[in-house]
PDB file of C-alpha atoms and ligand atoms in Angstrom:
ATOM      1  CA  MET A   1     -17.407 -65.640   7.441  1.00 97.00           C
ATOM      2  CA  ARG A   2     -18.019 -61.920   8.911  1.00 98.00           C
ATOM      3  CA  TYR A   3     -20.548 -60.181   6.926  1.00 98.00           C
ATOM      4  CA  LEU A   4     -21.068 -56.015   6.686  1.00 98.00           C
ATOM      5  CA  ILE A   5     -24.968 -55.750   5.635  1.00 98.00           C
ATOM      6  CA  VAL A   6     -25.315 -52.102   4.328  1.00 98.00           C
ATOM      7  CA  THR A   7     -28.518 -51.285   2.077  1.00 98.00           C
ATOM      8  CA  ASP A   8     -29.836 -48.020   1.032  1.00 98.00           C
ATOM      9  CA  ILE A   9     -26.689 -45.810  -0.094  1.00 98.00           C
ATOM     10  CA  HIS A  10     -29.089 -43.419  -2.026  1.00 98.00           C
ATOM     11  CA  GLY A  11     -26.301 -41.156  -3.368  1.00 98.00           C
ATOM     12  CA  ASN A  12     -25.141 -39.931   0.204  1.00 98.00           C
ATOM     13  CA  SER A  13     -21.366 -40.511  -0.782  1.00 98.00           C
ATOM     14  CA  GLU A  14     -20.356 -38.957   2.577  1.00 98.00           C
ATOM     15  CA  ALA A  15     -22.274 -41.657   4.203  1.00 98.00           C
ATOM     16  CA  LEU A  16     -20.894 -44.382   2.527  1.00 98.00           C
ATOM     17  CA  GLU A  17     -17.647 -43.733   3.229  1.00 98.00           C
ATOM     18  CA  ALA A  18     -17.782 -43.000   6.847  1.00 98.00           C
ATOM     19  CA  VAL A  19     -19.390 -47.018   6.569  1.00 98.00           C
ATOM     20  CA  LEU A  20     -16.789 -48.264   5.349  1.00 98.00           C
ATOM     21  CA  ALA A  21     -13.976 -46.505   6.900  1.00 98.00           C
ATOM     22  CA  ALA A  22     -15.654 -47.277  10.692  1.00 98.00           C
ATOM     23  CA  VAL A  23     -15.107 -50.668   9.257  1.00 98.00           C
ATOM     24  CA  ALA A  24     -11.551 -50.983   7.555  1.00 96.00           C
ATOM     25  CA  ASP A  25      -9.721 -51.948   9.751  1.00 95.00           C
ATOM     26  CA  GLN A  26     -12.351 -55.173  10.917  1.00 94.00           C
ATOM     27  CA  PRO A  27     -11.201 -58.438   9.595  1.00 96.00           C
ATOM     28  CA  LEU A  28     -14.373 -59.080   6.969  1.00 98.00           C
ATOM     29  CA  ASP A  29     -15.444 -61.508   4.637  1.00 98.00           C
ATOM     30  CA  GLN A  30     -17.793 -60.290   2.313  1.00 98.00           C
ATOM     31  CA  VAL A  31     -19.856 -56.822   1.460  1.00 98.00           C
ATOM     32  CA  LEU A  32     -23.060 -57.830   1.172  1.00 98.00           C
ATOM     33  CA  LEU A  33     -25.658 -54.613  -0.347  1.00 98.00           C
ATOM     34  CA  LEU A  34     -29.468 -54.630  -0.468  1.00 98.00           C
ATOM     35  CA  GLY A  35     -30.025 -52.477  -3.238  1.00 98.00           C
ATOM     36  CA  ASP A  36     -29.968 -48.259  -3.601  1.00 98.00           C
ATOM     37  CA  LEU A  37     -26.982 -47.430  -4.129  1.00 98.00           C
ATOM     38  CA  VAL A  38     -28.980 -44.502  -5.663  1.00 98.00           C
ATOM     39  CA  GLY A  39     -31.491 -41.580  -5.779  1.00 97.00           C
ATOM     40  CA  TYR A  40     -32.040 -38.837  -3.713  1.00 97.00           C
ATOM     41  CA  GLY A  41     -28.444 -38.595  -2.894  1.00 98.00           C
ATOM     42  CA  GLY A  42     -26.419 -35.858  -4.554  1.00 98.00           C
ATOM     43  CA  GLY A  43     -23.222 -38.792  -4.368  1.00 98.00           C
ATOM     44  CA  PRO A  44     -24.781 -41.161  -7.241  1.00 98.00           C
ATOM     45  CA  ASN A  45     -21.446 -41.451  -9.332  1.00 98.00           C
ATOM     46  CA  GLU A  46     -19.462 -41.674  -6.173  1.00 98.00           C
ATOM     47  CA  VAL A  47     -20.877 -43.823  -4.779  1.00 98.00           C
ATOM     48  CA  VAL A  48     -20.934 -46.598  -7.547  1.00 98.00           C
ATOM     49  CA  GLU A  49     -17.666 -45.753  -7.558  1.00 98.00           C
ATOM     50  CA  ALA A  50     -16.744 -46.556  -4.525  1.00 98.00           C
ATOM     51  CA  VAL A  51     -18.693 -50.097  -4.218  1.00 98.00           C
ATOM     52  CA  ARG A  52     -17.451 -50.958  -7.216  1.00 98.00           C
ATOM     53  CA  GLN A  53     -13.669 -49.806  -5.746  1.00 98.00           C
ATOM     54  CA  ILE A  54     -14.834 -52.529  -2.145  1.00 98.00           C
ATOM     55  CA  ASP A  55     -12.522 -54.640  -1.742  1.00 96.00           C
ATOM     56  CA  LEU A  56     -14.229 -57.856  -0.492  1.00 97.00           C
ATOM     57  CA  PRO A  57     -16.709 -60.645  -2.203  1.00 98.00           C
ATOM     58  CA  ILE A  58     -19.012 -58.702  -2.883  1.00 98.00           C
ATOM     59  CA  GLN A  59     -22.500 -59.777  -3.942  1.00 98.00           C
ATOM     60  CA  VAL A  60     -25.210 -56.174  -4.966  1.00 98.00           C
ATOM     61  CA  ILE A  61     -28.903 -57.019  -5.760  1.00 98.00           C
ATOM     62  CA  ARG A  62     -30.862 -53.640  -7.318  1.00 98.00           C
ATOM     63  CA  GLY A  63     -33.319 -51.901  -5.323  1.00 98.00           C
ATOM     64  CA  ASN A  64     -36.418 -49.974  -6.714  1.00 98.00           C
ATOM     65  CA  HIS A  65     -34.731 -46.484  -6.711  1.00 98.00           C
ATOM     66  CA  ASP A  66     -31.798 -48.658  -9.578  1.00 98.00           C
ATOM     67  CA  LYS A  67     -34.301 -49.518 -11.542  1.00 97.00           C
ATOM     68  CA  VAL A  68     -35.867 -46.804 -12.142  1.00 98.00           C
ATOM     69  CA  VAL A  69     -32.728 -44.861 -11.959  1.00 98.00           C
ATOM     70  CA  ALA A  70     -31.502 -47.583 -14.819  1.00 97.00           C
ATOM     71  CA  GLU A  71     -35.283 -46.900 -16.680  1.00 96.00           C
ATOM     72  CA  ILE A  72     -35.686 -50.590 -16.292  1.00 97.00           C
ATOM     73  CA  GLU A  73     -38.902 -49.233 -15.530  1.00 95.00           C
ATOM     74  CA  ASP A  74     -40.906 -45.543 -15.385  1.00 93.00           C
ATOM     75  CA  GLY A  75     -41.582 -45.215 -11.723  1.00 92.00           C
ATOM     76  CA  ALA A  76     -44.843 -45.186 -12.080  1.00 91.00           C
ATOM     77  CA  GLY A  77     -45.513 -45.572  -8.216  1.00 90.00           C
ATOM     78  CA  PHE A  78     -42.837 -42.269  -7.234  1.00 95.00           C
ATOM     79  CA  ASN A  79     -43.406 -39.210  -5.845  1.00 95.00           C
ATOM     80  CA  ARG A  80     -42.652 -35.948  -7.279  1.00 95.00           C
ATOM     81  CA  VAL A  81     -39.609 -35.844  -5.442  1.00 96.00           C
ATOM     82  CA  ALA A  82     -38.412 -38.953  -5.639  1.00 96.00           C
ATOM     83  CA  LEU A  83     -38.880 -39.017  -8.933  1.00 96.00           C
ATOM     84  CA  ALA A  84     -37.112 -35.562  -9.496  1.00 96.00           C
ATOM     85  CA  ALA A  85     -34.248 -37.156  -7.732  1.00 97.00           C
ATOM     86  CA  VAL A  86     -34.261 -40.617 -10.393  1.00 97.00           C
ATOM     87  CA  GLN A  87     -34.569 -38.097 -13.194  1.00 97.00           C
ATOM     88  CA  TRP A  88     -31.101 -35.662 -12.379  1.00 98.00           C
ATOM     89  CA  THR A  89     -29.057 -39.161 -11.433  1.00 98.00           C
ATOM     90  CA  THR A  90     -30.012 -40.686 -14.963  1.00 98.00           C
ATOM     91  CA  SER A  91     -28.593 -37.703 -16.371  1.00 98.00           C
ATOM     92  CA  VAL A  92     -25.356 -37.578 -14.365  1.00 98.00           C
ATOM     93  CA  LEU A  93     -24.683 -41.158 -14.014  1.00 98.00           C
ATOM     94  CA  SER A  94     -21.756 -41.570 -16.491  1.00 98.00           C
ATOM     95  CA  ALA A  95     -22.480 -44.710 -18.907  1.00 98.00           C
ATOM     96  CA  ASP A  96     -20.251 -47.030 -17.020  1.00 98.00           C
ATOM     97  CA  ASN A  97     -21.925 -46.668 -13.864  1.00 98.00           C
ATOM     98  CA  LEU A  98     -25.683 -46.485 -15.175  1.00 98.00           C
ATOM     99  CA  ALA A  99     -24.418 -49.371 -17.000  1.00 98.00           C
ATOM    100  CA  TYR A 100     -23.155 -51.570 -13.492  1.00 98.00           C
ATOM    101  CA  LEU A 101     -27.065 -50.006 -12.362  1.00 98.00           C
ATOM    102  CA  ARG A 102     -28.681 -52.012 -15.431  1.00 98.00           C
ATOM    103  CA  ALA A 103     -26.898 -55.264 -14.922  1.00 98.00           C
ATOM    104  CA  LEU A 104     -27.570 -55.714 -10.810  1.00 98.00           C
ATOM    105  CA  PRO A 105     -29.323 -58.743 -10.160  1.00 98.00           C
ATOM    106  CA  VAL A 106     -32.841 -59.155  -8.767  1.00 98.00           C
ATOM    107  CA  GLY A 107     -33.465 -60.404  -5.588  1.00 97.00           C
ATOM    108  CA  PRO A 108     -33.662 -62.375  -3.200  1.00 98.00           C
ATOM    109  CA  LEU A 109     -30.607 -63.526  -3.662  1.00 98.00           C
ATOM    110  CA  GLU A 110     -28.631 -66.781  -1.677  1.00 98.00           C
ATOM    111  CA  VAL A 111     -25.756 -66.026  -0.311  1.00 98.00           C
ATOM    112  CA  ARG A 112     -25.194 -69.502   1.095  1.00 97.00           C
ATOM    113  CA  PRO A 113     -27.568 -71.851   1.827  1.00 96.00           C
ATOM    114  CA  GLY A 114     -30.053 -70.512   4.666  1.00 96.00           C
ATOM    115  CA  LEU A 115     -28.427 -66.922   3.318  1.00 98.00           C
ATOM    116  CA  SER A 116     -29.999 -64.990   1.484  1.00 98.00           C
ATOM    117  CA  ILE A 117     -30.532 -60.922   0.494  1.00 98.00           C
ATOM    118  CA  CYS A 118     -33.602 -59.355  -1.005  1.00 98.00           C
ATOM    119  CA  HIS A 119     -34.783 -54.986  -1.346  1.00 98.00           C
ATOM    120  CA  GLY A 120     -37.788 -55.512  -0.142  1.00 98.00           C
ATOM    121  CA  SER A 121     -39.320 -58.544   0.878  1.00 98.00           C
ATOM    122  CA  PRO A 122     -38.447 -62.083  -0.316  1.00 97.00           C
ATOM    123  CA  LEU A 123     -41.410 -62.643  -2.178  1.00 97.00           C
ATOM    124  CA  ASP A 124     -41.405 -59.009  -4.106  1.00 97.00           C
ATOM    125  CA  GLU A 125     -38.794 -56.459  -3.767  1.00 97.00           C
ATOM    126  CA  ASP A 126     -41.131 -53.094  -4.401  1.00 96.00           C
ATOM    127  CA  GLU A 127     -43.116 -54.693  -1.281  1.00 97.00           C
ATOM    128  CA  TYR A 128     -41.917 -52.953   2.206  1.00 97.00           C
ATOM    129  CA  LEU A 129     -42.127 -55.394   4.557  1.00 97.00           C
ATOM    130  CA  LEU A 130     -43.608 -54.301   7.646  1.00 96.00           C
ATOM    131  CA  SER A 131     -45.987 -56.208   9.371  1.00 97.00           C
ATOM    132  CA  THR A 132     -45.645 -60.025  11.092  1.00 97.00           C
ATOM    133  CA  ASP A 133     -48.252 -61.092   7.708  1.00 97.00           C
ATOM    134  CA  GLN A 134     -45.923 -60.321   5.370  1.00 97.00           C
ATOM    135  CA  ALA A 135     -43.349 -62.263   7.498  1.00 97.00           C
ATOM    136  CA  GLN A 136     -44.555 -65.326   7.860  1.00 97.00           C
ATOM    137  CA  ARG A 137     -45.992 -65.275   5.073  1.00 97.00           C
ATOM    138  CA  ALA A 138     -42.430 -64.564   3.311  1.00 97.00           C
ATOM    139  CA  PHE A 139     -40.921 -67.590   5.897  1.00 97.00           C
ATOM    140  CA  ALA A 140     -43.593 -69.390   4.624  1.00 97.00           C
ATOM    141  CA  ARG A 141     -42.380 -69.322   1.292  1.00 96.00           C
ATOM    142  CA  HIS A 142     -38.655 -68.710   1.702  1.00 95.00           C
ATOM    143  CA  PRO A 143     -37.406 -70.909   3.069  1.00 89.00           C
ATOM    144  CA  ALA A 144     -33.766 -69.288   4.358  1.00 95.00           C
ATOM    145  CA  SER A 145     -33.087 -68.969   7.620  1.00 97.00           C
ATOM    146  CA  LEU A 146     -31.635 -65.693   8.122  1.00 98.00           C
ATOM    147  CA  THR A 147     -32.281 -62.996   4.589  1.00 98.00           C
ATOM    148  CA  PHE A 148     -31.687 -59.586   5.122  1.00 98.00           C
ATOM    149  CA  PHE A 149     -33.468 -57.122   3.266  1.00 98.00           C
ATOM    150  CA  GLY A 150     -33.797 -53.082   2.528  1.00 98.00           C
ATOM    151  CA  HIS A 151     -36.597 -50.253   0.922  1.00 98.00           C
ATOM    152  CA  THR A 152     -38.096 -49.343   4.757  1.00 98.00           C
ATOM    153  CA  HIS A 153     -34.776 -47.109   6.033  1.00 98.00           C
ATOM    154  CA  ILE A 154     -35.593 -48.830   9.278  1.00 97.00           C
ATOM    155  CA  PRO A 155     -33.850 -51.135  11.578  1.00 98.00           C
ATOM    156  CA  SER A 156     -36.059 -53.784  12.305  1.00 97.00           C
ATOM    157  CA  LEU A 157     -35.996 -57.787  12.925  1.00 98.00           C
ATOM    158  CA  PHE A 158     -38.355 -60.331  11.918  1.00 98.00           C
ATOM    159  CA  SER A 159     -38.135 -63.819  13.897  1.00 98.00           C
ATOM    160  CA  GLY A 160     -40.216 -66.806  13.664  1.00 97.00           C
ATOM    161  CA  SER A 161     -41.885 -69.251  10.949  1.00 96.00           C
ATOM    162  CA  SER A 162     -43.999 -70.410   8.905  1.00 94.00           C
ATOM    163  CA  GLU A 163     -46.526 -70.444  11.835  1.00 95.00           C
ATOM    164  CA  GLY A 164     -46.587 -67.293  12.925  1.00 95.00           C
ATOM    165  CA  ALA A 165     -43.532 -63.921  13.656  1.00 97.00           C
ATOM    166  CA  GLU A 166     -43.063 -61.836  16.287  1.00 97.00           C
ATOM    167  CA  VAL A 167     -41.061 -57.800  15.004  1.00 97.00           C
ATOM    168  CA  ARG A 168     -39.026 -56.041  17.050  1.00 96.00           C
ATOM    169  CA  ILE A 169     -38.163 -52.094  15.738  1.00 96.00           C
ATOM    170  CA  LEU A 170     -33.937 -52.217  16.948  1.00 96.00           C
ATOM    171  CA  GLU A 171     -33.330 -48.819  18.551  1.00 93.00           C
ATOM    172  CA  PRO A 172     -29.559 -47.163  18.369  1.00 90.00           C
ATOM    173  CA  GLY A 173     -27.032 -49.571  21.620  1.00 88.00           C
ATOM    174  CA  ASP A 174     -29.658 -52.202  21.812  1.00 93.00           C
ATOM    175  CA  PRO A 175     -27.203 -55.673  22.105  1.00 94.00           C
ATOM    176  CA  ALA A 176     -26.160 -58.184  19.154  1.00 97.00           C
ATOM    177  CA  ILE A 177     -28.543 -60.735  18.097  1.00 97.00           C
ATOM    178  CA  ASP A 178     -28.200 -64.057  18.787  1.00 98.00           C
ATOM    179  CA  ILE A 179     -29.273 -66.414  15.692  1.00 98.00           C
ATOM    180  CA  GLN A 180     -31.240 -69.248  16.888  1.00 97.00           C
ATOM    181  CA  THR A 181     -31.770 -72.786  15.433  1.00 96.00           C
ATOM    182  CA  GLY A 182     -35.737 -73.714  14.275  1.00 95.00           C
ATOM    183  CA  LEU A 183     -36.260 -69.734  14.328  1.00 97.00           C
ATOM    184  CA  GLN A 184     -36.277 -67.732  10.813  1.00 98.00           C
ATOM    185  CA  TYR A 185     -35.604 -64.471  10.656  1.00 98.00           C
ATOM    186  CA  LEU A 186     -36.035 -61.234   8.262  1.00 98.00           C
ATOM    187  CA  ILE A 187     -33.462 -58.377   9.572  1.00 98.00           C
ATOM    188  CA  ASN A 188     -33.463 -54.800   8.195  1.00 98.00           C
ATOM    189  CA  PRO A 189     -29.808 -52.902   8.700  1.00 98.00           C
ATOM    190  CA  GLY A 190     -31.717 -50.046   8.942  1.00 98.00           C
ATOM    191  CA  SER A 191     -30.027 -47.431   6.144  1.00 98.00           C
ATOM    192  CA  VAL A 192     -26.597 -45.912   5.042  1.00 98.00           C
ATOM    193  CA  GLY A 193     -27.874 -42.829   3.485  1.00 98.00           C
ATOM    194  CA  GLN A 194     -30.973 -42.152   4.223  1.00 98.00           C
ATOM    195  CA  PRO A 195     -32.144 -42.624   7.682  1.00 97.00           C
ATOM    196  CA  ARG A 196     -35.935 -42.956   8.288  1.00 97.00           C
ATOM    197  CA  ASP A 197     -35.782 -43.259  12.221  1.00 96.00           C
ATOM    198  CA  ARG A 198     -35.184 -40.473  13.189  1.00 96.00           C
ATOM    199  CA  ASP A 199     -31.989 -41.240  14.004  1.00 97.00           C
ATOM    200  CA  PRO A 200     -30.012 -39.116  11.483  1.00 98.00           C
ATOM    201  CA  ARG A 201     -26.684 -41.212  11.991  1.00 98.00           C
ATOM    202  CA  ALA A 202     -25.512 -43.901   8.757  1.00 98.00           C
ATOM    203  CA  ALA A 203     -26.913 -47.694  10.324  1.00 98.00           C
ATOM    204  CA  TYR A 204     -25.128 -50.879   8.954  1.00 98.00           C
ATOM    205  CA  MET A 205     -24.743 -53.990  10.483  1.00 98.00           C
ATOM    206  CA  ILE A 206     -22.523 -57.165  10.562  1.00 98.00           C
ATOM    207  CA  TYR A 207     -23.050 -60.848  10.248  1.00 98.00           C
ATOM    208  CA  ASP A 208     -20.718 -63.035  12.113  1.00 98.00           C
ATOM    209  CA  SER A 209     -21.981 -66.535  11.228  1.00 98.00           C
ATOM    210  CA  GLU A 210     -19.591 -68.056  13.063  1.00 97.00           C
ATOM    211  CA  ALA A 211     -21.079 -66.488  16.115  1.00 98.00           C
ATOM    212  CA  ALA A 212     -24.636 -67.025  14.574  1.00 98.00           C
ATOM    213  CA  ARG A 213     -24.288 -63.065  15.622  1.00 98.00           C
ATOM    214  CA  VAL A 214     -25.818 -59.773  14.691  1.00 98.00           C
ATOM    215  CA  GLU A 215     -25.005 -56.215  15.138  1.00 98.00           C
ATOM    216  CA  GLY A 216     -26.228 -52.991  14.359  1.00 97.00           C
ATOM    217  CA  PHE A 217     -24.327 -50.288  14.160  1.00 97.00           C
ATOM    218  CA  ARG A 218     -24.966 -46.367  13.899  1.00 98.00           C
ATOM    219  CA  ILE A 219     -22.442 -43.438  12.710  1.00 97.00           C
ATOM    220  CA  GLU A 220     -22.294 -39.252  12.406  1.00 98.00           C
ATOM    221  CA  TYR A 221     -20.999 -38.649   8.755  1.00 98.00           C
ATOM    222  CA  PRO A 222     -20.299 -35.311   7.407  1.00 98.00           C
ATOM    223  CA  LEU A 223     -24.037 -34.609   6.658  1.00 97.00           C
ATOM    224  CA  GLN A 224     -23.628 -31.318   5.797  1.00 98.00           C
ATOM    225  CA  ASP A 225     -21.158 -32.337   3.019  1.00 98.00           C
ATOM    226  CA  ALA A 226     -23.970 -34.425   2.121  1.00 98.00           C
ATOM    227  CA  GLN A 227     -27.219 -31.408   2.255  1.00 98.00           C
ATOM    228  CA  GLN A 228     -25.316 -29.228   0.048  1.00 98.00           C
ATOM    229  CA  ARG A 229     -23.947 -31.585  -2.320  1.00 98.00           C
ATOM    230  CA  ILE A 230     -28.201 -32.342  -2.784  1.00 98.00           C
ATOM    231  CA  LEU A 231     -28.555 -28.120  -2.724  1.00 98.00           C
ATOM    232  CA  ASP A 232     -25.987 -27.814  -5.382  1.00 98.00           C
ATOM    233  CA  ALA A 233     -27.075 -30.388  -7.550  1.00 97.00           C
ATOM    234  CA  GLY A 234     -30.120 -28.541  -7.693  1.00 97.00           C
ATOM    235  CA  LEU A 235     -32.626 -31.260  -6.022  1.00 97.00           C
ATOM    236  CA  PRO A 236     -35.336 -30.404  -4.237  1.00 97.00           C
ATOM    237  CA  PRO A 237     -33.833 -28.723  -0.667  1.00 97.00           C
ATOM    238  CA  VAL A 238     -36.018 -31.027   1.692  1.00 97.00           C
ATOM    239  CA  LEU A 239     -33.876 -34.337   0.663  1.00 98.00           C
ATOM    240  CA  ALA A 240     -30.879 -31.847   2.313  1.00 98.00           C
ATOM    241  CA  GLN A 241     -33.564 -31.186   5.277  1.00 97.00           C
ATOM    242  CA  ARG A 242     -34.719 -34.583   5.543  1.00 97.00           C
ATOM    243  CA  LEU A 243     -31.638 -35.712   6.340  1.00 97.00           C
ATOM    244  CA  ALA A 244     -30.406 -33.902   9.467  1.00 97.00           C
ATOM    245  CA  VAL A 245     -33.779 -35.190  10.969  1.00 95.00           C
ATOM    246  CA  GLY A 246     -33.401 -38.344   9.711  1.00 96.00           C
ATOM    247  CA  ILE A 247     -36.996 -39.122   7.992  1.00 95.00           C
TER     248      ILE A 247
HETATM  249 ZN1   ZN B   1     -34.762 -46.959  -0.574  1.00 57.41          ZN
END
């Protein structure tokens, strides 16, 4: 099976369209989307509709922004800019797209035995998985051998077991990751729509389960169109500016 792994699109329909176009000629069996379809960006309806129209089996879980946009939570922990974007997103989403977000399942979700997806961490959908201690705890309590996660917007890889974990920040151009049996992995593909590793290009991964290999990709997209959409929507300009620098 070949899986497309995407997360943290954040209403950036230009970035999502570029990713889908980039993989259009590739053999893919399933799409795994790890949450935060919306929030921050100016094209939430376009993103939700593009996701719903993906012509492949797809598993989608909710992210923290999806949850607040869908009014499942009130966004008490959000900063002013994030909250402004969330409120605007709720106000412009069609009833249909809002209902779609509201119905998204909570991670972790088992895709097949040994393979799962979550938004923040397998133990808490809102947790930022940043340290090897957190990874070790997750490995101990969530026994999947391979879990893809999002939320930090940083392409990264934790590997190890309940006994200990290592972390690696993934750089553009890194060789593909060979998944070894006997180890557990937590892998973040990076963000499609709001990268935060100072590389503004959209990030995604492809996981080939037969080859036991995960490969990361970065691609350019019409960034100025995404910025203009944010400004036209009257969203805080910082949301447009940050896209250009990848923070
Ligand atoms: Zn996010």
